[in-house]
Amino acid sequence: MAEALPPTYDPKQNEASLYQWWEEQGFFHADESSGKRAYVIPIPPPNVTARLHMGHGLNNTIQDALVRWRRMQGWEALWIPGSDHAGIATQNVVERLIAQEGKSRDDLGREAFVARVWEFVHKTGGEIFDQLRAIGCSLDWPRARFTLDEGLSRAVREVFVRLYEKDLVYRGHRIINWCPRCLTALSDEEAETQETHGRLWHLRYPLAEGVEADGLPRLADGRAYMVVATTRPETMLGDTCVAVHPDDERYTSLVGKELELPLTGRRIPVVADTYVDPAFGSGAVKITPAHDPNDFEVAQRVGAPALDVMTPEAVMNDAAPERFRGMDRFEARRAVVAAFDELGLLEKTEDHTHAVPHCYRCDTVVEPRLSDQWFVRMAPLGAPALQAWRDGQVRFHPERFGRIYEHWLENIRDWCISRQLWWGHRIPVWYCRNAECRETVVAREDPAACPKCGGAVEQDPDVLDTWFSSWLWPFSTLGWPDQTPDLDAFYPNSTLVSGQDILFFWIARMIMGGLEFMGRVPFQDVYLTGMVRDHLGRKMSKSLGNGIDPLVVVQHFGADALRYTVITGAGQGQDQYLNYQDLELAFGPGRNFANKLWNAGRFALMTLGDAPRVPVESVAGSLELADRWILSRLSRATADVTTSLERFRFQDAGQRAYDFVWGDLADWYLEMAKPRLYGDMGDASRDAARAVLAEVLDRSMRLLHPIMPFITETVWQRLPRAEGDAPSLMVSRWPEPVAAWEDASAEAAFAELQDVVVEVRRMRQEYGIQPGVRVPLRAVPASAEVQAMLDASRRALGDLARVDELSFGAANGEVGASAVLRSGTELFLPLAGVIDLDRERKRLRDEATKLEGLAVGTEKKLSNESFVAKAPAEVVEREREKLAGYREQVEKLRGKLAALEGVQ
RNA sequence: GGUCGAUUAGCUCAGUUGGUUAGAGCGCUCGCCUCACAUGCGAGAGGUCCGGGGUUCGAGUCCCUGAUCGACCACCA
């Protein structure tokens, strides 16, 4: 059996088949009727057309680690897979596809286009699911959902109708963010502001003919004028007034009078509104109600009309003067500025940095546009969501995101949910075509006719924002609005793991939705991951070509290596940096760790063989120091890993398990146990070592399973099974710390042993003693206890240190290498003739000097009255002990030096 | 313009409520193909904890301030 295992672990041979076995065995399935406490994670549904990237790799690994851990702890753990129809994104992809055939969506028509998108989704949509399988995600596949499937569509419709009935959804004629490329409205969140270096143009608006005023500058022809500043000069074509502050004395006499709007021949009034900041620019603001949200509000207050001068594509329309018609907005901008300049109406141009909103899907500059759209009234939904956080019903990790959430909710604005797209949930609103009636029908079932007049109705052509289905995810996936067994068992969910970028898009809205429709927060904990960046700190992106394909990593390093790397690569909520040019640097350590586990397993197979598992309790009488030490360390590691997971400290959990397995178990215990396991130390000793080794390895695999599921299962399957064990590690029990194993004195004694061994190795290295050379070691232990420990570990110590003869006794000033350990134990290697005595003298002197320095520092500290008076007694006591220790060591070193005096 | 992060070894990161000589991995140097593992074993070098003030017996840790990088929010045209 053992010989069959190659010395190097090959993840490719294990992972896919292991995953398939888990899935076939039904281990991923959560039973809604088990009655066990439920642990549920709502997956952030990836876009249906998405391919897995490192961001998915990170947050799905964390989710899987949590689900696997809770499942092992005995919870009914549910993780439902799903994907998002991703309205704009998917529609854009398909539009590009058909564009290659020389067609537009209008050529196809709505029905055919939507059919085409479905076809595309069915063909490529499942790809990301296979990729999640490849990294080991234990998702309950038969429960997979899609935001546009029948059930979720019903939930969306129910929610829209309910909100309409409560007057929380309404149709409004407002300025919204409009993408002139996608030709749809966007929510405020979908308009991403980018810092842009632009210009601020100062334009002169002359007073209209027959209007006079004092104190204004004058043009060459004698007309007085006002100056307005703008970053978007083309919008002046749609100006319908100029606003000044009512208290601005420069302009009070002008309020109510008219200006001539250049290039248009229109006369527009000067109005007063407190929105204007008199200190900024000229203190006069051009008002373009149809193309700026603030201007729109000012116009509403002062009763100015709105004049839309652009087409949906942001091309100047027929309302613009003829010479500008048909011009793109940026072309018109240049033309307007040139025209002002020509007329002597361009006062000045300044450089100006400001935030410009861009479409989050295609990066086109957003054009504010006046239109009819559907909105959700957010204030009534936001208040309970804010309160829930304040009450501690929802907690963010890291905590600071709570304040960001709070700030957003306190300033929440209504949510524009209608999109002028074809791919998505059609808005369940019908309008009566009877011009006399015009009834609006909002209904759960499609109406055949107008309920008021019996006339024909037509459905609103728009669809809903993609996020309008996502915010229902935690309960819509469980069958809501029906009262299903799943909903009973699994709502509320438990933990949400997500990127920070969708805190507002998704997380905050889910909390609002959960409270509104289910009456309870959808989850208690929210863990926000940082971003995966390249080694230069840049976002990974297709255009920069600096991304890392998780599947390539799985191929070359294994899923466990990927998972280990992302788990241990960043602190809570911190960004992670990975070098796409050197995958070995990033993922090598994880692969090596998996290989370490593999080999620990091989070692166990070779030494434990097919012998039945013996419980540790049954060998309690013959446990040796190393046994007691490793069991104690294991219990503490178990407690630490569990605590770290509970606190969402994944990096700590991974690191702690790694340190235990590699640093304690592999480096020390396995080495010390070898002679015993080979039978050199007698049967009792061997049996004790076997029992302990089996126990410790078993528990180590359990501890690491949530992070590295494949290798741990692979090793665990080959270990001797304990009575009544589960068929798979993934459904076995999470280990508990064992108080009875924790043994401070064993740990202290073993630490002394480690000191001895390390020191011997150091001396051998220092003096270049070849591995095969036998050198006698003498040790003068500080106490009978250490003496006993050294005796007990004699064989193991010899093996580790590669010192074949050990003799314990006084060194008597004999020439050789020597060392004094922290415990006071003195080591001596008689090396006359082997070593350079001058070098040894120097080493001893240096060591003594260093210790003297430390002693002086400590002495000074202790002679400080304030320290002694104010520091805690135990701290002072510790300092005293330190000082005594330093002095003792210095004494011994001096003795050694003296012994070397005069020796050649 | 607000708010919030980050800055510790060449690189990627830990460092719990202030308290032994600030840690790990990778890289580097040296020695090892030692019967689980060379994806390994052993030893070692390497740090003004971003700068400047302050509080304290004591500061990587707390306060103030500056710098650099980053994120989020924001209607100053």
mmCIF file with all atom_site columns, C-alpha atoms in Angstrom, chain A residues 513-637:
data_model
loop_
_atom_site.group_PDB
_atom_site.id
_atom_site.type_symbol
_atom_site.label_atom_id
_atom_site.label_alt_id
_atom_site.label_comp_id
_atom_site.label_asym_id
_atom_site.label_entity_id
_atom_site.label_seq_id
_atom_site.pdbx_PDB_ins_code
_atom_site.Cartn_x
_atom_site.Cartn_y
_atom_site.Cartn_z
_atom_site.occupancy
_atom_site.B_iso_or_equiv
_atom_site.pdbx_formal_charge
_atom_site.auth_seq_id
_atom_site.auth_comp_id
_atom_site.auth_asym_id
_atom_site.auth_atom_id
_atom_site.pdbx_PDB_model_num
ATOM 1   C CA . GLY A 1 513 ? -35.376 43.685 1.567   1.00 0.00 ? 513 GLY A CA 1
ATOM 2   C CA . GLY A 1 514 ? -35.074 41.062 4.272   1.00 0.00 ? 514 GLY A CA 1
ATOM 3   C CA . LEU A 1 515 ? -36.541 43.375 6.868   1.00 0.00 ? 515 LEU A CA 1
ATOM 4   C CA . GLU A 1 516 ? -39.339 44.577 4.608   1.00 0.00 ? 516 GLU A CA 1
ATOM 5   C CA . PHE A 1 517 ? -40.495 41.267 3.195   1.00 0.00 ? 517 PHE A CA 1
ATOM 6   C CA . MET A 1 518 ? -39.457 38.738 5.828   1.00 0.00 ? 518 MET A CA 1
ATOM 7   C CA . GLY A 1 519 ? -39.470 40.920 8.891   1.00 0.00 ? 519 GLY A CA 1
ATOM 8   C CA . ARG A 1 520 ? -35.953 39.824 9.820   1.00 0.00 ? 520 ARG A CA 1
ATOM 9   C CA . VAL A 1 521 ? -32.443 40.683 8.734   1.00 0.00 ? 521 VAL A CA 1
ATOM 10  C CA . PRO A 1 522 ? -31.283 38.209 6.069   1.00 0.00 ? 522 PRO A CA 1
ATOM 11  C CA . PHE A 1 523 ? -28.027 37.357 7.856   1.00 0.00 ? 523 PHE A CA 1
ATOM 12  C CA . GLN A 1 524 ? -26.244 38.181 11.044  1.00 0.00 ? 524 GLN A CA 1
ATOM 13  C CA . ASP A 1 525 ? -22.655 38.549 9.880   1.00 0.00 ? 525 ASP A CA 1
ATOM 14  C CA . VAL A 1 526 ? -21.218 40.229 6.836   1.00 0.00 ? 526 VAL A CA 1
ATOM 15  C CA . TYR A 1 527 ? -17.610 39.509 5.962   1.00 0.00 ? 527 TYR A CA 1
ATOM 16  C CA . LEU A 1 528 ? -16.155 41.844 3.375   1.00 0.00 ? 528 LEU A CA 1
ATOM 17  C CA . THR A 1 529 ? -13.109 40.693 1.476   1.00 0.00 ? 529 THR A CA 1
ATOM 18  C CA . GLY A 1 530 ? -10.496 43.005 0.103   1.00 0.00 ? 530 GLY A CA 1
ATOM 19  C CA . MET A 1 531 ? -9.541  43.072 -3.509  1.00 0.00 ? 531 MET A CA 1
ATOM 20  C CA . VAL A 1 532 ? -7.051  40.841 -5.263  1.00 0.00 ? 532 VAL A CA 1
ATOM 21  C CA . ARG A 1 533 ? -4.484  43.034 -6.978  1.00 0.00 ? 533 ARG A CA 1
ATOM 22  C CA . ASP A 1 534 ? -1.289  42.447 -8.875  1.00 0.00 ? 534 ASP A CA 1
ATOM 23  C CA . HIS A 1 535 ? 2.113   42.955 -7.263  1.00 0.00 ? 535 HIS A CA 1
ATOM 24  C CA . LEU A 1 536 ? 2.090   46.596 -8.334  1.00 0.00 ? 536 LEU A CA 1
ATOM 25  C CA . GLY A 1 537 ? -1.170  47.164 -6.512  1.00 0.00 ? 537 GLY A CA 1
ATOM 26  C CA . ARG A 1 538 ? -3.251  47.437 -9.658  1.00 0.00 ? 538 ARG A CA 1
ATOM 27  C CA . LYS A 1 539 ? -6.649  45.890 -10.081 1.00 0.00 ? 539 LYS A CA 1
ATOM 28  C CA . MET A 1 540 ? -6.493  42.706 -12.075 1.00 0.00 ? 540 MET A CA 1
ATOM 29  C CA . SER A 1 541 ? -8.112  43.397 -15.403 1.00 0.00 ? 541 SER A CA 1
ATOM 30  C CA . LYS A 1 542 ? -8.409  41.954 -18.854 1.00 0.00 ? 542 LYS A CA 1
ATOM 31  C CA . SER A 1 543 ? -7.184  45.128 -20.502 1.00 0.00 ? 543 SER A CA 1
ATOM 32  C CA . LEU A 1 544 ? -4.007  45.276 -18.428 1.00 0.00 ? 544 LEU A CA 1
ATOM 33  C CA . GLY A 1 545 ? -3.447  41.555 -18.895 1.00 0.00 ? 545 GLY A CA 1
ATOM 34  C CA . ASN A 1 546 ? -2.341  41.325 -15.276 1.00 0.00 ? 546 ASN A CA 1
ATOM 35  C CA . GLY A 1 547 ? -4.942  38.836 -14.137 1.00 0.00 ? 547 GLY A CA 1
ATOM 36  C CA . ILE A 1 548 ? -4.377  35.368 -12.783 1.00 0.00 ? 548 ILE A CA 1
ATOM 37  C CA . ASP A 1 549 ? -6.680  32.629 -14.012 1.00 0.00 ? 549 ASP A CA 1
ATOM 38  C CA . PRO A 1 550 ? -7.667  30.512 -11.005 1.00 0.00 ? 550 PRO A CA 1
ATOM 39  C CA . LEU A 1 551 ? -8.059  27.502 -13.260 1.00 0.00 ? 551 LEU A CA 1
ATOM 40  C CA . VAL A 1 552 ? -4.475  27.779 -14.398 1.00 0.00 ? 552 VAL A CA 1
ATOM 41  C CA . VAL A 1 553 ? -3.497  27.844 -10.746 1.00 0.00 ? 553 VAL A CA 1
ATOM 42  C CA . VAL A 1 554 ? -5.624  24.774 -10.043 1.00 0.00 ? 554 VAL A CA 1
ATOM 43  C CA . GLN A 1 555 ? -4.020  23.049 -13.010 1.00 0.00 ? 555 GLN A CA 1
ATOM 44  C CA . HIS A 1 556 ? -0.452  23.726 -11.930 1.00 0.00 ? 556 HIS A CA 1
ATOM 45  C CA . PHE A 1 557 ? -0.641  23.961 -8.152  1.00 0.00 ? 557 PHE A CA 1
ATOM 46  C CA . GLY A 1 558 ? -3.932  22.381 -7.148  1.00 0.00 ? 558 GLY A CA 1
ATOM 47  C CA . ALA A 1 559 ? -7.108  23.800 -5.687  1.00 0.00 ? 559 ALA A CA 1
ATOM 48  C CA . ASP A 1 560 ? -5.776  23.405 -2.150  1.00 0.00 ? 560 ASP A CA 1
ATOM 49  C CA . ALA A 1 561 ? -2.758  25.564 -2.959  1.00 0.00 ? 561 ALA A CA 1
ATOM 50  C CA . LEU A 1 562 ? -5.033  28.219 -4.419  1.00 0.00 ? 562 LEU A CA 1
ATOM 51  C CA . ARG A 1 563 ? -7.276  28.138 -1.377  1.00 0.00 ? 563 ARG A CA 1
ATOM 52  C CA . TYR A 1 564 ? -4.417  28.161 1.103   1.00 0.00 ? 564 TYR A CA 1
ATOM 53  C CA . THR A 1 565 ? -2.858  31.124 -0.670  1.00 0.00 ? 565 THR A CA 1
ATOM 54  C CA . VAL A 1 566 ? -5.956  33.307 -0.756  1.00 0.00 ? 566 VAL A CA 1
ATOM 55  C CA . ILE A 1 567 ? -6.916  32.406 2.802   1.00 0.00 ? 567 ILE A CA 1
ATOM 56  C CA . THR A 1 568 ? -3.537  33.213 4.293   1.00 0.00 ? 568 THR A CA 1
ATOM 57  C CA . GLY A 1 569 ? -2.636  35.983 1.876   1.00 0.00 ? 569 GLY A CA 1
ATOM 58  C CA . ALA A 1 570 ? -4.386  38.910 3.492   1.00 0.00 ? 570 ALA A CA 1
ATOM 59  C CA . GLY A 1 571 ? -5.618  40.107 6.822   1.00 0.00 ? 571 GLY A CA 1
ATOM 60  C CA . GLN A 1 572 ? -9.283  40.705 7.517   1.00 0.00 ? 572 GLN A CA 1
ATOM 61  C CA . GLY A 1 573 ? -10.753 42.854 4.758   1.00 0.00 ? 573 GLY A CA 1
ATOM 62  C CA . GLN A 1 574 ? -7.327  43.754 3.435   1.00 0.00 ? 574 GLN A CA 1
ATOM 63  C CA . ASP A 1 575 ? -6.371  43.777 -0.209  1.00 0.00 ? 575 ASP A CA 1
ATOM 64  C CA . GLN A 1 576 ? -4.163  40.974 -1.413  1.00 0.00 ? 576 GLN A CA 1
ATOM 65  C CA . TYR A 1 577 ? -1.256  41.275 -3.788  1.00 0.00 ? 577 TYR A CA 1
ATOM 66  C CA . LEU A 1 578 ? -0.353  38.443 -6.117  1.00 0.00 ? 578 LEU A CA 1
ATOM 67  C CA . ASN A 1 579 ? 2.327   38.462 -8.752  1.00 0.00 ? 579 ASN A CA 1
ATOM 68  C CA . TYR A 1 580 ? 0.867   37.333 -12.061 1.00 0.00 ? 580 TYR A CA 1
ATOM 69  C CA . GLN A 1 581 ? 4.351   37.063 -13.536 1.00 0.00 ? 581 GLN A CA 1
ATOM 70  C CA . ASP A 1 582 ? 5.574   34.605 -10.941 1.00 0.00 ? 582 ASP A CA 1
ATOM 71  C CA . LEU A 1 583 ? 2.914   32.120 -9.947  1.00 0.00 ? 583 LEU A CA 1
ATOM 72  C CA . GLU A 1 584 ? 5.521   29.950 -8.235  1.00 0.00 ? 584 GLU A CA 1
ATOM 73  C CA . LEU A 1 585 ? 6.198   32.782 -5.812  1.00 0.00 ? 585 LEU A CA 1
ATOM 74  C CA . ALA A 1 586 ? 2.523   33.186 -5.039  1.00 0.00 ? 586 ALA A CA 1
ATOM 75  C CA . PHE A 1 587 ? 1.271   29.604 -5.003  1.00 0.00 ? 587 PHE A CA 1
ATOM 76  C CA . GLY A 1 588 ? 4.382   27.491 -4.417  1.00 0.00 ? 588 GLY A CA 1
ATOM 77  C CA . PRO A 1 589 ? 4.110   27.637 -0.635  1.00 0.00 ? 589 PRO A CA 1
ATOM 78  C CA . GLY A 1 590 ? 0.532   26.370 -0.705  1.00 0.00 ? 590 GLY A CA 1
ATOM 79  C CA . ARG A 1 591 ? 1.434   23.499 -3.021  1.00 0.00 ? 591 ARG A CA 1
ATOM 80  C CA . ASN A 1 592 ? 4.401   22.660 -0.810  1.00 0.00 ? 592 ASN A CA 1
ATOM 81  C CA . PHE A 1 593 ? 2.208   22.575 2.247   1.00 0.00 ? 593 PHE A CA 1
ATOM 82  C CA . ALA A 1 594 ? -0.211  20.196 0.537   1.00 0.00 ? 594 ALA A CA 1
ATOM 83  C CA . ASN A 1 595 ? 2.770   18.039 -0.323  1.00 0.00 ? 595 ASN A CA 1
ATOM 84  C CA . LYS A 1 596 ? 3.885   18.157 3.298   1.00 0.00 ? 596 LYS A CA 1
ATOM 85  C CA . LEU A 1 597 ? 0.509   16.835 4.373   1.00 0.00 ? 597 LEU A CA 1
ATOM 86  C CA . TRP A 1 598 ? 0.711   14.141 1.724   1.00 0.00 ? 598 TRP A CA 1
ATOM 87  C CA . ASN A 1 599 ? 4.053   12.993 3.033   1.00 0.00 ? 599 ASN A CA 1
ATOM 88  C CA . ALA A 1 600 ? 2.991   13.090 6.629   1.00 0.00 ? 600 ALA A CA 1
ATOM 89  C CA . GLY A 1 601 ? 0.261   10.740 5.470   1.00 0.00 ? 601 GLY A CA 1
ATOM 90  C CA . ARG A 1 602 ? 2.738   8.495  3.678   1.00 0.00 ? 602 ARG A CA 1
ATOM 91  C CA . PHE A 1 603 ? 4.856   8.339  6.799   1.00 0.00 ? 603 PHE A CA 1
ATOM 92  C CA . ALA A 1 604 ? 1.858   7.360  8.840   1.00 0.00 ? 604 ALA A CA 1
ATOM 93  C CA . LEU A 1 605 ? 0.967   4.601  6.385   1.00 0.00 ? 605 LEU A CA 1
ATOM 94  C CA . MET A 1 606 ? 4.466   3.204  6.537   1.00 0.00 ? 606 MET A CA 1
ATOM 95  C CA . THR A 1 607 ? 4.651   3.194  10.287  1.00 0.00 ? 607 THR A CA 1
ATOM 96  C CA . LEU A 1 608 ? 1.075   2.519  11.307  1.00 0.00 ? 608 LEU A CA 1
ATOM 97  C CA . GLY A 1 609 ? 0.444   -0.029 8.618   1.00 0.00 ? 609 GLY A CA 1
ATOM 98  C CA . ASP A 1 610 ? -2.866  -1.810 8.788   1.00 0.00 ? 610 ASP A CA 1
ATOM 99  C CA . ALA A 1 611 ? -2.861  -2.074 12.540  1.00 0.00 ? 611 ALA A CA 1
ATOM 100 C CA . PRO A 1 612 ? -6.219  -1.089 14.024  1.00 0.00 ? 612 PRO A CA 1
ATOM 101 C CA . ARG A 1 613 ? -6.567  2.318  15.549  1.00 0.00 ? 613 ARG A CA 1
ATOM 102 C CA . VAL A 1 614 ? -5.755  2.410  19.255  1.00 0.00 ? 614 VAL A CA 1
ATOM 103 C CA . PRO A 1 615 ? -7.317  5.209  21.290  1.00 0.00 ? 615 PRO A CA 1
ATOM 104 C CA . VAL A 1 616 ? -4.891  7.487  23.078  1.00 0.00 ? 616 VAL A CA 1
ATOM 105 C CA . GLU A 1 617 ? -6.648  6.819  26.402  1.00 0.00 ? 617 GLU A CA 1
ATOM 106 C CA . SER A 1 618 ? -5.670  3.179  26.245  1.00 0.00 ? 618 SER A CA 1
ATOM 107 C CA . VAL A 1 619 ? -1.965  4.021  26.141  1.00 0.00 ? 619 VAL A CA 1
ATOM 108 C CA . ALA A 1 620 ? -2.180  6.821  28.710  1.00 0.00 ? 620 ALA A CA 1
ATOM 109 C CA . GLY A 1 621 ? 0.218   5.022  31.001  1.00 0.00 ? 621 GLY A CA 1
ATOM 110 C CA . SER A 1 622 ? 3.041   4.888  28.491  1.00 0.00 ? 622 SER A CA 1
ATOM 111 C CA . LEU A 1 623 ? 2.895   8.397  27.045  1.00 0.00 ? 623 LEU A CA 1
ATOM 112 C CA . GLU A 1 624 ? 6.313   10.006 26.886  1.00 0.00 ? 624 GLU A CA 1
ATOM 113 C CA . LEU A 1 625 ? 7.304   13.617 27.032  1.00 0.00 ? 625 LEU A CA 1
ATOM 114 C CA . ALA A 1 626 ? 7.015   14.104 23.280  1.00 0.00 ? 626 ALA A CA 1
ATOM 115 C CA . ASP A 1 627 ? 3.550   12.540 23.291  1.00 0.00 ? 627 ASP A CA 1
ATOM 116 C CA . ARG A 1 628 ? 2.319   14.725 26.078  1.00 0.00 ? 628 ARG A CA 1
ATOM 117 C CA . TRP A 1 629 ? 3.864   17.732 24.383  1.00 0.00 ? 629 TRP A CA 1
ATOM 118 C CA . ILE A 1 630 ? 2.273   17.201 20.958  1.00 0.00 ? 630 ILE A CA 1
ATOM 119 C CA . LEU A 1 631 ? -1.138  16.460 22.448  1.00 0.00 ? 631 LEU A CA 1
ATOM 120 C CA . SER A 1 632 ? -0.941  19.635 24.462  1.00 0.00 ? 632 SER A CA 1
ATOM 121 C CA . ARG A 1 633 ? 0.116   21.645 21.435  1.00 0.00 ? 633 ARG A CA 1
ATOM 122 C CA . LEU A 1 634 ? -2.642  20.081 19.384  1.00 0.00 ? 634 LEU A CA 1
ATOM 123 C CA . SER A 1 635 ? -5.322  20.951 21.875  1.00 0.00 ? 635 SER A CA 1
ATOM 124 C CA . ARG A 1 636 ? -4.195  24.551 21.938  1.00 0.00 ? 636 ARG A CA 1
ATOM 125 C CA . ALA A 1 637 ? -3.919  24.737 18.164  1.00 0.00 ? 637 ALA A CA 1
#
